[in-house]
Coordinates of C-alpha atoms in Angstrom, one line a residue:
A1 CA 172.2 124.8 110.1
A2 CA 170.8 128.2 111.4
G3 CA 167.3 129.3 110.1
P4 CA 163.9 127.3 110.0
I5 CA 164.0 123.5 108.9
K6 CA 162.1 123.3 105.7
I7 CA 160.1 120.3 105.0
G8 CA 159.1 119.3 101.2
A9 CA 155.7 118.1 100.6
F10 CA 153.7 117.7 97.5
G11 CA 149.9 116.8 96.4
P12 CA 147.0 117.6 94.0
V13 CA 146.4 121.1 95.3
S14 CA 144.6 121.3 91.8
G15 CA 142.7 119.3 89.4
D16 CA 140.2 116.6 89.9
A17 CA 141.6 115.2 93.2
A18 CA 142.2 118.8 94.8
A19 CA 140.2 117.9 97.7
Y20 CA 142.9 115.5 98.7
G21 CA 145.4 118.4 98.4
K22 CA 143.1 120.5 100.7
S23 CA 143.6 117.8 103.2
V24 CA 147.3 117.8 102.8
R25 CA 147.5 121.7 103.3
E26 CA 145.3 121.7 106.3
S27 CA 147.2 118.9 108.2
L28 CA 150.5 120.5 107.6
E29 CA 149.4 123.6 108.6
M30 CA 148.2 122.2 111.8
A31 CA 151.1 120.1 112.6
V32 CA 153.8 122.7 111.9
D33 CA 152.0 125.4 114.0
E34 CA 151.6 123.2 116.8
A35 CA 155.3 122.2 116.6
N36 CA 156.5 125.8 116.3
K37 CA 154.2 127.0 119.5
A38 CA 155.8 124.1 121.3
G39 CA 159.4 125.4 120.4
G40 CA 159.9 124.1 117.0
I41 CA 162.4 120.9 116.0
L42 CA 165.8 121.1 117.7
G43 CA 165.2 124.7 118.6
Q44 CA 164.4 125.7 115.2
Q45 CA 161.1 126.6 113.8
V46 CA 159.5 124.4 110.9
E47 CA 158.3 125.4 107.4
F48 CA 156.8 123.2 105.0
L49 CA 157.0 123.9 101.3
L50 CA 153.5 122.3 99.5
E51 CA 153.8 121.9 95.7
D52 CA 151.1 121.2 93.3
D53 CA 151.6 117.8 91.5
A54 CA 148.0 118.1 89.9
G55 CA 147.8 114.3 90.3
K56 CA 150.3 114.1 87.5
P57 CA 153.5 111.6 88.0
E58 CA 155.4 113.8 85.4
Q59 CA 154.7 116.8 87.7
A60 CA 155.6 115.1 90.8
V61 CA 159.0 114.3 89.0
S62 CA 159.5 118.0 88.6
I63 CA 158.5 119.1 92.1
C64 CA 160.8 116.5 93.8
N65 CA 163.6 117.3 91.7
K66 CA 163.3 121.0 92.9
L67 CA 162.8 120.1 96.5
T68 CA 165.8 117.9 96.8
S69 CA 168.4 119.8 94.6
Q70 CA 167.2 123.5 95.0
D71 CA 165.3 123.8 98.1
K72 CA 167.4 121.1 99.6
V73 CA 164.9 119.8 101.9
P74 CA 166.1 116.9 104.5
V75 CA 162.7 114.9 103.9
V76 CA 159.9 115.1 101.3
I77 CA 156.0 114.3 102.5
G78 CA 153.8 112.8 99.7
G79 CA 152.1 111.9 97.5
I80 CA 148.5 111.1 97.8
S81 CA 148.2 109.0 94.7
S82 CA 150.1 105.9 93.9
P83 CA 151.5 107.0 90.4
T84 CA 152.8 110.4 91.8
S85 CA 154.3 108.6 95.0
L86 CA 156.2 106.0 92.6
A87 CA 157.5 108.8 90.4
C88 CA 158.9 111.0 93.1
S89 CA 160.3 108.0 94.9
E90 CA 162.8 107.6 91.9
V91 CA 163.9 111.0 92.6
T92 CA 164.2 111.0 96.3
E93 CA 165.8 107.6 96.2
R94 CA 168.9 109.3 93.9
A95 CA 169.1 112.1 96.0
Q96 CA 169.1 110.0 99.3
V97 CA 166.5 112.3 100.7
P98 CA 163.7 110.2 102.9
Q99 CA 160.2 110.4 101.4
V100 CA 157.0 109.7 103.6
I101 CA 154.0 108.8 101.4
T102 CA 150.7 110.0 102.8
G103 CA 148.2 108.3 100.6
G104 CA 149.9 105.9 98.0
T105 CA 148.9 102.4 98.6
A106 CA 150.4 100.5 95.6
A107 CA 152.2 97.6 97.0
R108 CA 155.1 97.8 94.8
I109 CA 156.1 101.2 96.1
T110 CA 157.8 99.4 99.2
Q111 CA 158.7 96.5 97.5
R112 CA 161.4 97.5 95.2
G113 CA 164.2 97.8 97.7
N114 CA 164.2 101.5 98.1
K115 CA 165.8 102.5 101.5
F116 CA 164.7 106.2 101.4
I117 CA 160.6 105.3 101.0
F118 CA 158.2 105.2 103.9
R119 CA 154.6 105.3 104.1
I120 CA 151.7 106.0 106.5
P121 CA 148.7 104.0 104.5
V122 CA 148.9 100.1 104.5
P123 CA 149.3 99.0 101.1
D124 CA 146.3 97.6 98.6
T125 CA 147.3 94.3 99.2
R126 CA 146.2 94.5 102.6
L127 CA 143.0 96.8 101.8
G128 CA 142.0 94.4 98.9
Q129 CA 142.2 91.2 101.3
D130 CA 139.9 93.2 103.7
V131 CA 137.4 94.0 100.9
A132 CA 137.3 90.2 99.7
R133 CA 136.9 89.1 103.4
F134 CA 134.0 91.5 104.1
A135 CA 132.3 90.4 100.9
Q136 CA 132.8 86.8 102.3
K137 CA 131.2 87.8 105.4
K138 CA 128.2 89.4 103.8
G139 CA 127.7 86.4 101.8
W140 CA 128.4 87.8 98.6
K141 CA 129.9 85.1 96.5
K142 CA 130.3 86.6 92.7
I143 CA 132.3 89.7 92.6
A144 CA 132.6 92.4 89.8
L145 CA 135.5 94.5 89.6
L146 CA 135.7 98.0 88.0
H147 CA 139.2 100.1 88.4
V148 CA 141.0 102.9 87.1
N149 CA 143.8 101.4 84.9
D150 CA 147.0 103.0 86.9
D151 CA 149.2 101.5 89.8
F152 CA 146.3 102.6 92.2
G153 CA 143.4 101.0 90.4
N154 CA 145.1 97.9 89.0
G155 CA 146.8 97.1 92.4
G156 CA 143.8 97.2 94.3
A157 CA 141.7 95.1 92.0
K158 CA 144.4 92.6 91.8
A159 CA 144.6 92.4 95.6
V160 CA 140.8 91.9 95.8
S161 CA 140.7 89.3 93.2
D162 CA 143.8 87.2 94.6
E163 CA 142.3 87.3 98.2
A164 CA 138.5 86.4 96.3
Q165 CA 140.1 83.3 94.8
K166 CA 141.6 82.0 97.8
L167 CA 138.4 82.4 99.5
G168 CA 136.6 80.7 97.1
L169 CA 134.6 83.4 95.6
E170 CA 134.0 84.1 92.0
V171 CA 135.5 87.0 90.1
A172 CA 132.8 87.4 87.5
M173 CA 134.0 90.5 85.6
D174 CA 137.2 93.0 85.7
E175 CA 136.4 96.3 83.9
S176 CA 138.7 99.1 83.6
Y177 CA 138.8 102.9 82.6
T178 CA 141.2 105.6 82.1
R179 CA 141.9 108.3 84.8
G180 CA 139.8 111.4 83.9
D181 CA 137.0 109.5 82.1
K182 CA 133.7 110.7 82.8
E183 CA 131.3 108.1 80.9
F184 CA 131.3 104.4 82.3
T185 CA 127.9 103.0 81.1
A186 CA 129.8 100.6 78.7
Q187 CA 131.7 98.9 81.5
L188 CA 128.7 99.1 83.8
A189 CA 126.4 97.5 81.2
Q190 CA 128.7 94.6 80.9
I191 CA 129.0 94.5 84.8
K192 CA 125.0 94.4 84.9
R193 CA 124.8 91.5 82.3
A194 CA 127.5 89.5 84.4
N195 CA 124.8 89.9 87.5
P196 CA 127.3 90.1 90.5
D197 CA 126.4 89.9 94.1
V198 CA 128.7 92.8 94.4
L199 CA 130.6 95.5 92.6
V200 CA 134.0 96.4 94.0
E201 CA 135.2 99.6 92.6
W202 CA 138.9 100.9 93.0
S203 CA 138.5 104.7 92.2
R204 CA 139.4 108.2 93.4
Y205 CA 136.3 110.2 94.4
A206 CA 135.6 112.3 91.2
E207 CA 135.4 109.3 89.0
G208 CA 133.7 107.2 91.7
A209 CA 130.9 109.6 92.1
L210 CA 130.1 109.6 88.3
I211 CA 130.3 105.9 88.4
A212 CA 127.8 105.8 91.5
Q213 CA 125.3 108.1 89.3
Q214 CA 125.6 106.0 86.2
K215 CA 125.1 102.9 88.0
V216 CA 121.8 104.1 89.4
D217 CA 120.8 105.5 85.9
L218 CA 121.3 101.7 84.7
G219 CA 119.1 100.5 87.2
M220 CA 121.9 98.5 89.0
T221 CA 121.0 97.9 92.7
M222 CA 123.6 95.3 93.7
P223 CA 125.8 96.1 96.9
H224 CA 128.9 98.5 96.2
I225 CA 132.4 98.5 97.9
G226 CA 135.0 101.3 97.1
S227 CA 138.5 102.0 97.9
D228 CA 140.0 104.5 100.2
G229 CA 139.6 107.0 97.7
F230 CA 135.8 107.1 98.8
S231 CA 136.7 108.4 102.3
A232 CA 137.0 112.1 100.8
P233 CA 133.6 114.1 101.7
Q234 CA 133.5 115.2 98.2
Y235 CA 132.5 111.5 97.1
I236 CA 129.1 112.4 99.1
Q237 CA 128.9 115.8 97.9
L238 CA 129.3 114.8 94.2
G239 CA 127.4 111.5 94.3
Q240 CA 124.6 112.5 96.6
E241 CA 122.0 110.1 96.9
A242 CA 123.5 107.9 94.4
V243 CA 126.4 107.0 97.1
E244 CA 123.8 106.3 99.8
G245 CA 124.8 102.7 101.2
V246 CA 128.0 102.3 99.4
Y247 CA 130.8 100.5 101.7
Y248 CA 134.4 101.8 101.6
T249 CA 137.8 100.7 103.1
A250 CA 140.2 103.3 104.7
H251 CA 143.1 103.8 107.0
W252 CA 141.2 105.8 109.7
S253 CA 137.7 106.9 110.3
I254 CA 135.9 109.8 111.9
A255 CA 134.0 106.9 114.0
S256 CA 137.4 106.3 115.8
T257 CA 136.8 106.0 119.6
H258 CA 140.5 105.8 120.4
P259 CA 141.1 108.7 123.0
Y260 CA 144.1 110.4 120.9
S261 CA 141.9 110.2 117.7
R262 CA 138.8 111.8 119.6
E263 CA 141.1 114.6 120.9
W264 CA 142.8 115.3 117.6
V265 CA 139.1 115.5 115.9
Q266 CA 138.3 118.1 118.6
R267 CA 141.4 120.0 117.7
F268 CA 140.9 119.9 113.9
Q269 CA 137.5 121.1 114.2
A270 CA 138.0 123.9 116.3
R271 CA 140.8 125.3 113.9
F272 CA 139.0 124.4 110.5
T273 CA 135.4 124.3 111.6
H274 CA 134.7 121.0 109.8
E275 CA 135.3 117.4 110.3
P276 CA 138.7 115.9 109.3
D277 CA 139.1 113.1 106.9
A278 CA 141.1 110.1 106.5
F279 CA 143.5 111.9 104.5
N280 CA 143.8 114.8 107.0
A281 CA 144.7 111.8 109.5
Q282 CA 147.3 110.4 107.2
T283 CA 149.1 113.6 106.5
Y284 CA 149.1 114.7 110.2
A285 CA 150.6 111.3 111.2
A286 CA 153.3 111.7 108.3
A287 CA 154.3 114.9 109.9
L288 CA 154.3 113.6 113.3
V289 CA 156.8 110.7 112.1
V290 CA 158.7 113.5 110.4
F291 CA 159.2 115.7 113.5
D292 CA 160.1 112.5 115.6
A293 CA 162.8 111.4 113.1
L294 CA 164.2 114.9 112.7
K295 CA 164.9 115.0 116.5
R296 CA 166.5 111.7 116.5

């Protein structure tokens, strides 16, 4: 069709996960600008329509209905969280519009037989395996779990627990909380009494930073491993000294020595004057996949 190719996208531009949405916007801007300067896709310029889901599944549903039925986009990029990604996937599947997820790691997203769903990150089954294996490598035999009670947190915690049991590690405690909670001392006190070798936490950066601070306040000094949600720089900004020494799993790292990765980091920094995070990398990768698919 004549005119620009419009690509739908959604993420948490506002709310307590807005840093992830900022990463989505930056990388889409960069990828689209580069594509347009190189002549566009199939000779047409590209635009992206980024909508704010505020981290809410019900908002993601409304957005994806709008993108597929009103804007009639050929493809949707998003979301960052597993709950919003799952919610949107039901809409894109009905509309038969491909959806490329940038951050949702819940395993069941791609286990439901939906032929229109794709994703850049590996599922939490793999992330959880890696965390449990890392704990074993460190010699930590007794694990305590703390996680948000949604598809993201529950999936990650289950993956860690399943692999830990296969490795002969003990899961001494499994505590959860509701997204948006600010107070975690009850769960942490339970974990402290269990006296684990390591705390494994599946949280996003806002709750994760608070948990780290409250953990310090309770005098808890055991090693601490987090989810890919901790790869946002805001985890350090919010948690400050409390997050020093925390390990986390991620799909990409600024420390990558791959030549393409290094070159991309230089271009990103020249444009935005700060280092990219894993969600920048995952969104940029999603855009490249979409551009290639559109050409073919």
